[in-house]
PDB file of C-alpha atoms in Angstrom:
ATOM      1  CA  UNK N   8     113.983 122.859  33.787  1.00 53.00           C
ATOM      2  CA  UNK N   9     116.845 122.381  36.260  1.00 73.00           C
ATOM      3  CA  UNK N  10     116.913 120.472  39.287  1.00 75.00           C
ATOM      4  CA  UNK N  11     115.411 122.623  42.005  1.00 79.00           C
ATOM      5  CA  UNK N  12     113.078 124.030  40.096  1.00 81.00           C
ATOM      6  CA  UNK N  13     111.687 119.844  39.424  1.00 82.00           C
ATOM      7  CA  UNK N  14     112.126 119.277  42.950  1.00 81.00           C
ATOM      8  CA  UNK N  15     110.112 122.050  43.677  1.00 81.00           C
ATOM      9  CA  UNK N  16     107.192 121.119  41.349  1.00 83.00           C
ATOM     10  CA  UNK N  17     106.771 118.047  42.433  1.00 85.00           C
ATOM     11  CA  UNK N  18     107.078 118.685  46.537  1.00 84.00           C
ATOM     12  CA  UNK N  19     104.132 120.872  45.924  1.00 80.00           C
ATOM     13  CA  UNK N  20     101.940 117.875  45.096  1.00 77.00           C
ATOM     14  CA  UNK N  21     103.717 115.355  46.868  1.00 79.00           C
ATOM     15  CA  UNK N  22     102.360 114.488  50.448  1.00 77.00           C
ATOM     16  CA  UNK N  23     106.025 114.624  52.548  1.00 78.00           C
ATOM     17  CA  UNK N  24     104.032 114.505  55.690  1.00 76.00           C
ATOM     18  CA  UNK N  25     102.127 111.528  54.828  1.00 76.00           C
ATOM     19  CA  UNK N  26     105.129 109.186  53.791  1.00 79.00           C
ATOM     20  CA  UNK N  27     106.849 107.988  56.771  1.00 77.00           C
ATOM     21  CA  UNK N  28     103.107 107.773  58.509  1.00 79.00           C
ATOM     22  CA  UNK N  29     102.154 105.219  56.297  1.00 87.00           C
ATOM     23  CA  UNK N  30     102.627 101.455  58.455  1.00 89.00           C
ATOM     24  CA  UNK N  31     105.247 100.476  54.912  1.00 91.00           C
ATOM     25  CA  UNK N  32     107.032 104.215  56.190  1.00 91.00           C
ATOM     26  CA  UNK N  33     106.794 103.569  59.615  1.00 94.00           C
ATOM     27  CA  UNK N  34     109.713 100.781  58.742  1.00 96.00           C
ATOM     28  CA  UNK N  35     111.851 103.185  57.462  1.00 95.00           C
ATOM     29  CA  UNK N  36     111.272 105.571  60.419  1.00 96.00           C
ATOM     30  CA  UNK N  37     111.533 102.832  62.969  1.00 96.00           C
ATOM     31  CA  UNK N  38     114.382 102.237  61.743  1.00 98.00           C
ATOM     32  CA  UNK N  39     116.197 105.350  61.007  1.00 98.00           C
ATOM     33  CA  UNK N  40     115.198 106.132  64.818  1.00 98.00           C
ATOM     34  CA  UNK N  41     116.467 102.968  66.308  1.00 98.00           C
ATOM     35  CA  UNK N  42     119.594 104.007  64.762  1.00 98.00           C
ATOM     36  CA  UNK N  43     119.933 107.537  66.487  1.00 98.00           C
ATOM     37  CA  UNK N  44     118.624 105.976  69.507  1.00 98.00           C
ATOM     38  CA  UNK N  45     121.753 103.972  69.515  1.00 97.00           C
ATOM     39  CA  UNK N  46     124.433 107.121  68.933  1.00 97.00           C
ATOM     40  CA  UNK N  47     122.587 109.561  70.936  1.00 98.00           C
ATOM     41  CA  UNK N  48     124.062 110.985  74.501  1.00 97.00           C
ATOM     42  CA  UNK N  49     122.582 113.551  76.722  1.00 96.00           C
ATOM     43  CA  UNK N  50     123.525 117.652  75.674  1.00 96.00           C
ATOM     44  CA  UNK N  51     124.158 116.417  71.881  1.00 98.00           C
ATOM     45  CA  UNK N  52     123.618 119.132  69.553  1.00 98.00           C
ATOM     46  CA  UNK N  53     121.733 118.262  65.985  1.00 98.00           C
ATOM     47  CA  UNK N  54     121.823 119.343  62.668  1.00 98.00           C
ATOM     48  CA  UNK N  55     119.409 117.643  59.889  1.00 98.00           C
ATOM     49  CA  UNK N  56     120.216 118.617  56.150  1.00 98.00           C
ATOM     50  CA  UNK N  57     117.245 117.708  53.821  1.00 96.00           C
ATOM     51  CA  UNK N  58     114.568 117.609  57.048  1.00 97.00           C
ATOM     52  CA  UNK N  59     111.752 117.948  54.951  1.00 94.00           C
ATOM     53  CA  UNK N  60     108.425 118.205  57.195  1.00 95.00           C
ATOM     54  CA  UNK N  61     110.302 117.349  60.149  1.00 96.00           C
ATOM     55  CA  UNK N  62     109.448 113.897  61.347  1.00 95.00           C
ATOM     56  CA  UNK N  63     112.699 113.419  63.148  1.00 97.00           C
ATOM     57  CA  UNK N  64     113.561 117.083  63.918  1.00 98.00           C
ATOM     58  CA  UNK N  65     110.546 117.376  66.118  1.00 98.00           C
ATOM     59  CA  UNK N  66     111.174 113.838  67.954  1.00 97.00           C
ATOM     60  CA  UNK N  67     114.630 114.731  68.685  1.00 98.00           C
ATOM     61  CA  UNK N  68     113.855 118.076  69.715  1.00 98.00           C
ATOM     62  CA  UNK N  69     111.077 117.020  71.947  1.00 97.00           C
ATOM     63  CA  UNK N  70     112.979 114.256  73.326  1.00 97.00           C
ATOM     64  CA  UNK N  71     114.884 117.692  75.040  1.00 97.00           C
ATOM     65  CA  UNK N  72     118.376 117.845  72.361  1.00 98.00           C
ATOM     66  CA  UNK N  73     119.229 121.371  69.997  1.00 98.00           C
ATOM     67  CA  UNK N  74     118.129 120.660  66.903  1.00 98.00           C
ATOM     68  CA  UNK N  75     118.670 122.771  63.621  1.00 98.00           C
ATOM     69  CA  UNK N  76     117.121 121.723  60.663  1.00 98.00           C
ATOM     70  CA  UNK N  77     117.702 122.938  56.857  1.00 98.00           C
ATOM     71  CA  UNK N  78     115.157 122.431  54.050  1.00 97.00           C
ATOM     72  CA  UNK N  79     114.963 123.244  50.530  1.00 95.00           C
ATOM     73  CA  UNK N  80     111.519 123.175  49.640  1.00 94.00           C
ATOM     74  CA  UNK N  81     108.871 126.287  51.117  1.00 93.00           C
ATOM     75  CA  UNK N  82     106.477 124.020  50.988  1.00 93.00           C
ATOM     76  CA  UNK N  83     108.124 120.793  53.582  1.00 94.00           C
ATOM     77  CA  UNK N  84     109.212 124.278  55.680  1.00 96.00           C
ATOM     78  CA  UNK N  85     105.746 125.793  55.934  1.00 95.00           C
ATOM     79  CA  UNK N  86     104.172 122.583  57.322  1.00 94.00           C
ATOM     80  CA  UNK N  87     107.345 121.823  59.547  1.00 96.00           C
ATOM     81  CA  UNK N  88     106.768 125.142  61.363  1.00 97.00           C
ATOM     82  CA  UNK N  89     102.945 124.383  61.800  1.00 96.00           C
ATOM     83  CA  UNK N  90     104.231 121.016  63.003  1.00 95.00           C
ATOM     84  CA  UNK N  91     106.276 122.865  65.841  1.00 97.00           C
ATOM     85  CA  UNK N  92     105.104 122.713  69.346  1.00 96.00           C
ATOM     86  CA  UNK N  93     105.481 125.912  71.417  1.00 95.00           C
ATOM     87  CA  UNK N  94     108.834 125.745  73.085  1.00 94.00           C
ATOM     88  CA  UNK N  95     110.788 123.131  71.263  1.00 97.00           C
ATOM     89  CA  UNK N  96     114.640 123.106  70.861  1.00 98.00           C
ATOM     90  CA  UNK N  97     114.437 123.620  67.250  1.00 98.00           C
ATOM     91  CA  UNK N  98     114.929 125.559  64.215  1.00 98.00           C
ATOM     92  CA  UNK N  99     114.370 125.402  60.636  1.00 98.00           C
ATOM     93  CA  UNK N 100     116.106 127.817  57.819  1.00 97.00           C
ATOM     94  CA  UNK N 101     115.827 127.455  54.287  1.00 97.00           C
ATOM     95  CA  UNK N 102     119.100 126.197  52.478  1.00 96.00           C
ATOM     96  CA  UNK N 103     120.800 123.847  49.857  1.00 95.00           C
ATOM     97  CA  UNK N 104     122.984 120.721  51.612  1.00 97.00           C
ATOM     98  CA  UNK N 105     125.693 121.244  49.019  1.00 97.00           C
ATOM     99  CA  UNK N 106     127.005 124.997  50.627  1.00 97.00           C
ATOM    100  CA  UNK N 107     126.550 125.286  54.319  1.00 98.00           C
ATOM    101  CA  UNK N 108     129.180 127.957  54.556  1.00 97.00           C
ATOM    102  CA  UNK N 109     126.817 129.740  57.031  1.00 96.00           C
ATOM    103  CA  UNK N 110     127.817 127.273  59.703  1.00 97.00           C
ATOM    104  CA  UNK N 111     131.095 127.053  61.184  1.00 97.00           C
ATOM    105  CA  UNK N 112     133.320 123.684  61.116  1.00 97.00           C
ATOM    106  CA  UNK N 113     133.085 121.040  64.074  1.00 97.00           C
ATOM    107  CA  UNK N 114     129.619 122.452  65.452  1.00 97.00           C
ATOM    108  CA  UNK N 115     127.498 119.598  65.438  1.00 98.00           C
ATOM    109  CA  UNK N 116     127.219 116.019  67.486  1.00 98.00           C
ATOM    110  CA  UNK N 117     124.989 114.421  64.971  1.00 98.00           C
ATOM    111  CA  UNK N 118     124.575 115.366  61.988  1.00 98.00           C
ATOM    112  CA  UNK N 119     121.515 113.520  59.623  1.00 98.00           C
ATOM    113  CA  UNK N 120     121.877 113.405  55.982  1.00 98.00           C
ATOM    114  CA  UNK N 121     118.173 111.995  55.452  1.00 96.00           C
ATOM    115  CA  UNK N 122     117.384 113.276  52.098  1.00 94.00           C
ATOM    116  CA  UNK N 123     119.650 115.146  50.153  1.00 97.00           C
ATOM    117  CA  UNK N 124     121.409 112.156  48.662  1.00 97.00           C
ATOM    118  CA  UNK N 125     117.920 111.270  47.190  1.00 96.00           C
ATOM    119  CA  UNK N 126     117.980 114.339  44.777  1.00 95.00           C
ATOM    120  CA  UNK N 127     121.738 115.137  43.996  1.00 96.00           C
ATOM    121  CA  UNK N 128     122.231 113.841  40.525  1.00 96.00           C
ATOM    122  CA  UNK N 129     125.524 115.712  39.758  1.00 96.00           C
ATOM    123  CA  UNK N 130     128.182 113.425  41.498  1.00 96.00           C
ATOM    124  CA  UNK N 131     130.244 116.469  42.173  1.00 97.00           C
ATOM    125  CA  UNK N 132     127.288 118.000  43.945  1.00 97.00           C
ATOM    126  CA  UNK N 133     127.236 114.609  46.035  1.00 98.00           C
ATOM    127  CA  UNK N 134     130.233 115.166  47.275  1.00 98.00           C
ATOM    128  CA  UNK N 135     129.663 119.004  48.504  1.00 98.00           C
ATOM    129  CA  UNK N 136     126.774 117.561  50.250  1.00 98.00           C
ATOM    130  CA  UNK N 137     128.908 114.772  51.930  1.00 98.00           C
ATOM    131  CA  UNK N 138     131.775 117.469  52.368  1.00 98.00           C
ATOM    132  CA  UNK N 139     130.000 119.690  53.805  1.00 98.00           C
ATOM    133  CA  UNK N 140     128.042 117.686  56.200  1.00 98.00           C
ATOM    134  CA  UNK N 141     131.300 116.353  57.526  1.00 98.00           C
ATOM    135  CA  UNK N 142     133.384 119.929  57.990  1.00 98.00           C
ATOM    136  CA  UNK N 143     130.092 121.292  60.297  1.00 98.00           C
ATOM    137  CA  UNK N 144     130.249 117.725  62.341  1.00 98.00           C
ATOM    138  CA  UNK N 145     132.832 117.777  65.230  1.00 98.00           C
ATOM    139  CA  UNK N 146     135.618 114.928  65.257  1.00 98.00           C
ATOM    140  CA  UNK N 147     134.392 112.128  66.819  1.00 98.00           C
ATOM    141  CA  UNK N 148     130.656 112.949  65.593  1.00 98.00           C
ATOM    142  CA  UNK N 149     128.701 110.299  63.825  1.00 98.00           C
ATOM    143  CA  UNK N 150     127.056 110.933  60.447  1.00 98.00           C
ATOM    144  CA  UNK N 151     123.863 108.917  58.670  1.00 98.00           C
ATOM    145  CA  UNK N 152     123.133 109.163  55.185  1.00 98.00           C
ATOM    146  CA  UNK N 153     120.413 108.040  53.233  1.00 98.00           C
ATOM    147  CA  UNK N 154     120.013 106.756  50.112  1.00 98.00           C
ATOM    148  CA  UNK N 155     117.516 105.284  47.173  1.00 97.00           C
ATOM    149  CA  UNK N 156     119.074 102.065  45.892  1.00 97.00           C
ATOM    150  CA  UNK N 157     118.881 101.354  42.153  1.00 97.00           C
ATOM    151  CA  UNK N 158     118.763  97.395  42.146  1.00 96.00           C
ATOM    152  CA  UNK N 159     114.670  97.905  43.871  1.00 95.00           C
ATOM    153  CA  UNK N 160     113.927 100.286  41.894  1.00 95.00           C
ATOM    154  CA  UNK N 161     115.058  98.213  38.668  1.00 96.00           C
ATOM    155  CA  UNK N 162     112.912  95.100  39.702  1.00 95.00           C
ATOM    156  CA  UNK N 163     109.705  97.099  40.765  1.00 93.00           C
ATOM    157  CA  UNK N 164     109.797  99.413  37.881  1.00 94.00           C
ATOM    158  CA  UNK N 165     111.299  97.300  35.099  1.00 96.00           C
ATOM    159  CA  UNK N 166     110.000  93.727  35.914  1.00 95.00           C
ATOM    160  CA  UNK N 167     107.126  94.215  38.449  1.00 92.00           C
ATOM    161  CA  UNK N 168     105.512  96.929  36.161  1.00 94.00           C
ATOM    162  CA  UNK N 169     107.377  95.619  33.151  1.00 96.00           C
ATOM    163  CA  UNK N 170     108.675  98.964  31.751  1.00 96.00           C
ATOM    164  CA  UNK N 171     112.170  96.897  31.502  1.00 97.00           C
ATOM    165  CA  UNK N 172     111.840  98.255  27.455  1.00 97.00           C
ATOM    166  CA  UNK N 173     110.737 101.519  28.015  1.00 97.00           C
ATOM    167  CA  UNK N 174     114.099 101.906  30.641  1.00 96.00           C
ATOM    168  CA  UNK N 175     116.406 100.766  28.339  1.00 97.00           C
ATOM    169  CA  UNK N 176     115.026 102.714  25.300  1.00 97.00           C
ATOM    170  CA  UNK N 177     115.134 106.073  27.280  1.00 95.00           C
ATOM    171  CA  UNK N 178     118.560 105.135  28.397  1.00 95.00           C
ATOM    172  CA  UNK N 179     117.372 104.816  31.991  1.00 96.00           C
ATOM    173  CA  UNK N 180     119.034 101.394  32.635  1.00 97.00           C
ATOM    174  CA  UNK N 181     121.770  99.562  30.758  1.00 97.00           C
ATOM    175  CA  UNK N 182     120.462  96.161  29.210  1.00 96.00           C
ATOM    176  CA  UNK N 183     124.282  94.559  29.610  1.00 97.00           C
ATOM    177  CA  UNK N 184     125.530  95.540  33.238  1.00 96.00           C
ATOM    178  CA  UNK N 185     121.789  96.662  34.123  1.00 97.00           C
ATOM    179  CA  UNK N 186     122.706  99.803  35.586  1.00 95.00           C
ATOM    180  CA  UNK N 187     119.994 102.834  36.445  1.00 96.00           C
ATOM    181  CA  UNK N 188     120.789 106.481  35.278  1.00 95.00           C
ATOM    182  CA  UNK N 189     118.482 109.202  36.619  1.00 94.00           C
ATOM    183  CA  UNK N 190     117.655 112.168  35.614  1.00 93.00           C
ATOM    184  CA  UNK N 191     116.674 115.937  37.486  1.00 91.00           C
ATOM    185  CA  UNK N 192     113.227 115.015  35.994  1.00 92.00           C
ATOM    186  CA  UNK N 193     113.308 111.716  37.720  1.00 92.00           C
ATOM    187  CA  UNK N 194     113.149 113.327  40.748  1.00 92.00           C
ATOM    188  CA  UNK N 195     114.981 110.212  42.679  1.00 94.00           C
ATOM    189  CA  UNK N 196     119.055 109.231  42.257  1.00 96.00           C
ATOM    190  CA  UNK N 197     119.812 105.555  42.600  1.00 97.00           C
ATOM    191  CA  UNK N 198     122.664 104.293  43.835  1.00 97.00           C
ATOM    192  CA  UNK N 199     123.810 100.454  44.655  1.00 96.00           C
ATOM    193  CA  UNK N 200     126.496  99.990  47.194  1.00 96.00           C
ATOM    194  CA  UNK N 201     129.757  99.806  45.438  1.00 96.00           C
ATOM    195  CA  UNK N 202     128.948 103.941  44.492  1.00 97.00           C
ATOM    196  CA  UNK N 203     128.139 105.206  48.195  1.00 98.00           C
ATOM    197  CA  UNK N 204     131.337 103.271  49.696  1.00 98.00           C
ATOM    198  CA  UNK N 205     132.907 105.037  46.820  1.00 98.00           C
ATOM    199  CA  UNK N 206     131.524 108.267  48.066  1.00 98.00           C
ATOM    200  CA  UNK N 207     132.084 107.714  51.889  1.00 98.00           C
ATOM    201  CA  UNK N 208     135.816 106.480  50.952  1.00 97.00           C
ATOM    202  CA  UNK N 209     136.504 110.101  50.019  1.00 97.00           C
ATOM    203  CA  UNK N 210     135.658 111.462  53.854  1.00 98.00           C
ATOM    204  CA  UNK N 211     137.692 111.901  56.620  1.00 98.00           C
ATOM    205  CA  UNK N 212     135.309 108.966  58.397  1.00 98.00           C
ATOM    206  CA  UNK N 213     134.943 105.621  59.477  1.00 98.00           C
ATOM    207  CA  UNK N 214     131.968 103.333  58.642  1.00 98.00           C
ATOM    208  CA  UNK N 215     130.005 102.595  61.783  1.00 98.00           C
ATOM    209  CA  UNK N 216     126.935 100.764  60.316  1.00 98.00           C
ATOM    210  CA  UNK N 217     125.394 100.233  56.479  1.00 98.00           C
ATOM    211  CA  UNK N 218     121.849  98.871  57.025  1.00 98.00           C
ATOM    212  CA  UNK N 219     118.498  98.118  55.319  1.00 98.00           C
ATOM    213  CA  UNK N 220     116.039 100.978  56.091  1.00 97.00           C
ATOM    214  CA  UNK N 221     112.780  99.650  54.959  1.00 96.00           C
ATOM    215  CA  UNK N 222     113.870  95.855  53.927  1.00 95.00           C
ATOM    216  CA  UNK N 223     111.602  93.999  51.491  1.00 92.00           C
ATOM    217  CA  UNK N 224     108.945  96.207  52.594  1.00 90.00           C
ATOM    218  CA  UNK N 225     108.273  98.160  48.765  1.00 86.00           C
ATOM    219  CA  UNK N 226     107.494  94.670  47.444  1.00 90.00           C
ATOM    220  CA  UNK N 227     105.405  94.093  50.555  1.00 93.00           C
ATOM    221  CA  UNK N 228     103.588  97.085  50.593  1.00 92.00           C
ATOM    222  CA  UNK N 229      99.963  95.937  50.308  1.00 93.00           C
ATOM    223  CA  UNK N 230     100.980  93.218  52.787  1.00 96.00           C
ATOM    224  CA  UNK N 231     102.531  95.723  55.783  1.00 95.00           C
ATOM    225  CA  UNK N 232      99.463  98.592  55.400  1.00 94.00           C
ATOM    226  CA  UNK N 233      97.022  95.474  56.150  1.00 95.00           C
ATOM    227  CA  UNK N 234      98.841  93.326  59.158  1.00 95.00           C
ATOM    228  CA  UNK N 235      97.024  93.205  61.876  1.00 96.00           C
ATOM    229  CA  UNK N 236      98.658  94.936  64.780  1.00 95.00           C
ATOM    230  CA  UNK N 237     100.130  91.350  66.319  1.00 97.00           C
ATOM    231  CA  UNK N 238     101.932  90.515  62.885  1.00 97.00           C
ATOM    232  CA  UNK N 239     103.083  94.081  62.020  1.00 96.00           C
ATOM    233  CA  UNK N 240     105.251  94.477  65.653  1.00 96.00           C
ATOM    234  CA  UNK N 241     106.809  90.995  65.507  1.00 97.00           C
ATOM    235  CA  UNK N 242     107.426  92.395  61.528  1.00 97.00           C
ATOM    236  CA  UNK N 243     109.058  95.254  62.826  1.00 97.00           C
ATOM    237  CA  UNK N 244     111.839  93.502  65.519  1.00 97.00           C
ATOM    238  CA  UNK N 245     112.092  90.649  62.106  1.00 97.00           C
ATOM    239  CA  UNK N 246     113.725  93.571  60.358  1.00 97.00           C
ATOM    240  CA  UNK N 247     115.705  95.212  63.199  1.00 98.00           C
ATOM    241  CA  UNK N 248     117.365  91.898  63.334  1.00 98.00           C
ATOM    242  CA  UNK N 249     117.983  91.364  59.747  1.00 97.00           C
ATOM    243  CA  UNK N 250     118.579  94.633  58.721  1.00 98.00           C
ATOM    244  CA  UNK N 251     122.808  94.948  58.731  1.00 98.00           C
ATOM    245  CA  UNK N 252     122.946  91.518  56.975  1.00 97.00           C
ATOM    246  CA  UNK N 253     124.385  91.730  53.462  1.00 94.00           C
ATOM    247  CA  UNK N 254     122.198  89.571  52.025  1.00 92.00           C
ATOM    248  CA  UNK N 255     119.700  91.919  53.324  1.00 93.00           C
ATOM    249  CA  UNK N 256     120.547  95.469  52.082  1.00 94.00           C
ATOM    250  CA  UNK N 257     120.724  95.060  48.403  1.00 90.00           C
ATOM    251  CA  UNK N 258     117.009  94.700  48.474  1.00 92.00           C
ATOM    252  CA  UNK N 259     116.127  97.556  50.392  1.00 96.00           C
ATOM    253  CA  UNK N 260     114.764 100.620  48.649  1.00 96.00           C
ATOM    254  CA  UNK N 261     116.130 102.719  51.229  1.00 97.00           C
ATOM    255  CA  UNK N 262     119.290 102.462  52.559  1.00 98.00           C
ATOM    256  CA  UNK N 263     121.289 104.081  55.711  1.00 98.00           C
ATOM    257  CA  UNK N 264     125.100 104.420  55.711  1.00 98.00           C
ATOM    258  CA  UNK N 265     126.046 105.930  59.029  1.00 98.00           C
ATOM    259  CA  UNK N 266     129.960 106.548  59.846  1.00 98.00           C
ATOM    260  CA  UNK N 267     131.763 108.751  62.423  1.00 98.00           C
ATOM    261  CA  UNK N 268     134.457 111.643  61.817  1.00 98.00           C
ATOM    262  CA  UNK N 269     138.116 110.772  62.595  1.00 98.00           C
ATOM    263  CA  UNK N 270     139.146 112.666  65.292  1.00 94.00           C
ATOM    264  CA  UNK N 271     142.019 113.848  63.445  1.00 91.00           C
ATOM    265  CA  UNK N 272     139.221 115.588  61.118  1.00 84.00           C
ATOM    266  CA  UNK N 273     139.868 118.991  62.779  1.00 66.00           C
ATOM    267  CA  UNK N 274     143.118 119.084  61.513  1.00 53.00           C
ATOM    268  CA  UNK N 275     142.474 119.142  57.831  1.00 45.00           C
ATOM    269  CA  UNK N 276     141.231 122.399  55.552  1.00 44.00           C
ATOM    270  CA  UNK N 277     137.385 121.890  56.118  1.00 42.00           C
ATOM    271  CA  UNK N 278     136.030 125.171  54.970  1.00 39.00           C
ATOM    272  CA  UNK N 279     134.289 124.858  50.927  1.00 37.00           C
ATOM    273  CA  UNK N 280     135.884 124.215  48.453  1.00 35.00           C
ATOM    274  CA  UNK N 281     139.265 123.735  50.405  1.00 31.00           C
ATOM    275  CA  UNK N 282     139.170 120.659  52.287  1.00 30.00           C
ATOM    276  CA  UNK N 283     141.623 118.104  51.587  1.00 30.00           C
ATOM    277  CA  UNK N 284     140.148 114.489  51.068  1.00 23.00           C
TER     278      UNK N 284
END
């Protein structure tokens, strides 16, 4: 079975909506939005690639800015339109982040990369996503990209739920260097740092910001969904503070790098399959 066709089997059971409502998802969104908060000016236009239901599609767009969202899966795309209020600067068309060559270069302020990374296995593929993302942002636009990190998912998975045999027997992690592999059928790619600056050192951009999205919070799961309301908000500002901090990132099972495009961007050949990098 290839990739889509897993990624579409398992979308149609998995509850996209429900993630990022969760108190442990709220961190991530928090976060994410505290971020965009930051980078956002009045008249920006949008673009979000991988926008599954629409959680931050429909709080941009109702916070007044053009947003255009692309999703893979029918399923994320049926329940974003229900999710659309009457009158909201936004719209949603099916697509894959890897070939956007139905948008033109330099059209788009901000441009969110919030789940693609998570399901590109084929590093080649990574980069069209990346690639492409860039060529439709205008110079001087600022990028976020998201990403599963591998070291998390190791220690939850491996130790926490000791499958550490099963991993290395199916060639899943390396018992030396400890390295993750993933396959289509996994569903999620890892990454650790070193590979997405590898990735982002191949763009015509500049890293603005590489923080912790959700923290510690997958080993504190049980602990976040029950603080009471006067623990969980001083929680939340605890991790805005902490969340850039070196120390702090490796641990996170979610990860934003966000980065701008060099204004000398527009100069290069940005259309697929011919930019220069």
């Amino acid at each position: 079975m290839d990739a889509k066709r897993e990624l579409q089997d398992f979308y149609q059971s998995y509850d996209e909506e429900a993630r990022l409502a969760s108190r442990c998802g709220k961190v991530e969104y928090v976060t994410t939005m505290h971020y965009i908060q930051r980078f956002l000016k009045p008249g920006m236009r949008i673009l979000e690639l991988g926008a599954g239901t629409g959680r931050y599609s429909h709080a941009l767009a109702r916070q007044g800015y053009s947003v255009d969202a692309v999703e893979l899966i029918e399923r994320n795309i049926q329940q974003f339109r229900q999710n659309t209020r009457e009158g909201e600067p936004v719209t949603i068309r099916q697509g894959d982040a890897t070939d956007l060559s139905w948008l033109e270069d330099n059209v788009y302020d901000l441009t969110l990369i919030l789940g693609p990374m998570y399901h590109l296995f084929d590093p080649e593929d990574q980069r069209k996503s990346l690639r492409e993302a860039v060529r439709v942002t205008r110079p001087g636009g600022v990028l976020f990209a998201a990403y599963c990190m591998a070291d998390p998912a190791l220690l939850s998975t491996g130790f926490v739920r000791g499958k550490i045999q099963d991993l290395i027997a199916e060639g899943l992690t390396n018992p030396v260097t400890f390295q993750t592999f993933s396959r289509p059928k996994d569903i999620f790619q890892l990454y650790r740092k070193e590979d997405i600056d590898a990735l982002r050192s191949e763009l015509p951009v500049t890293q603005l910001v590489f923080a912790a999205a959700d923290g510690l919070g997958h080993f504190m799961r049980e602990t976040i969904e029950t603080m009471e309301e006067d623990v969980y908000r001083p929680y939340l500002d605890y991790h805005l503070t902490v969340c850039e901090r070196p120390d702090m990132v490796g641990w996170s099972h979610h990860t934003l790098d966000i980065f701008r495009k060099n204004e000398d961007a527009a100069r290069m050949g940005e259309s697929p399959g011919t930019m220069e990098l």
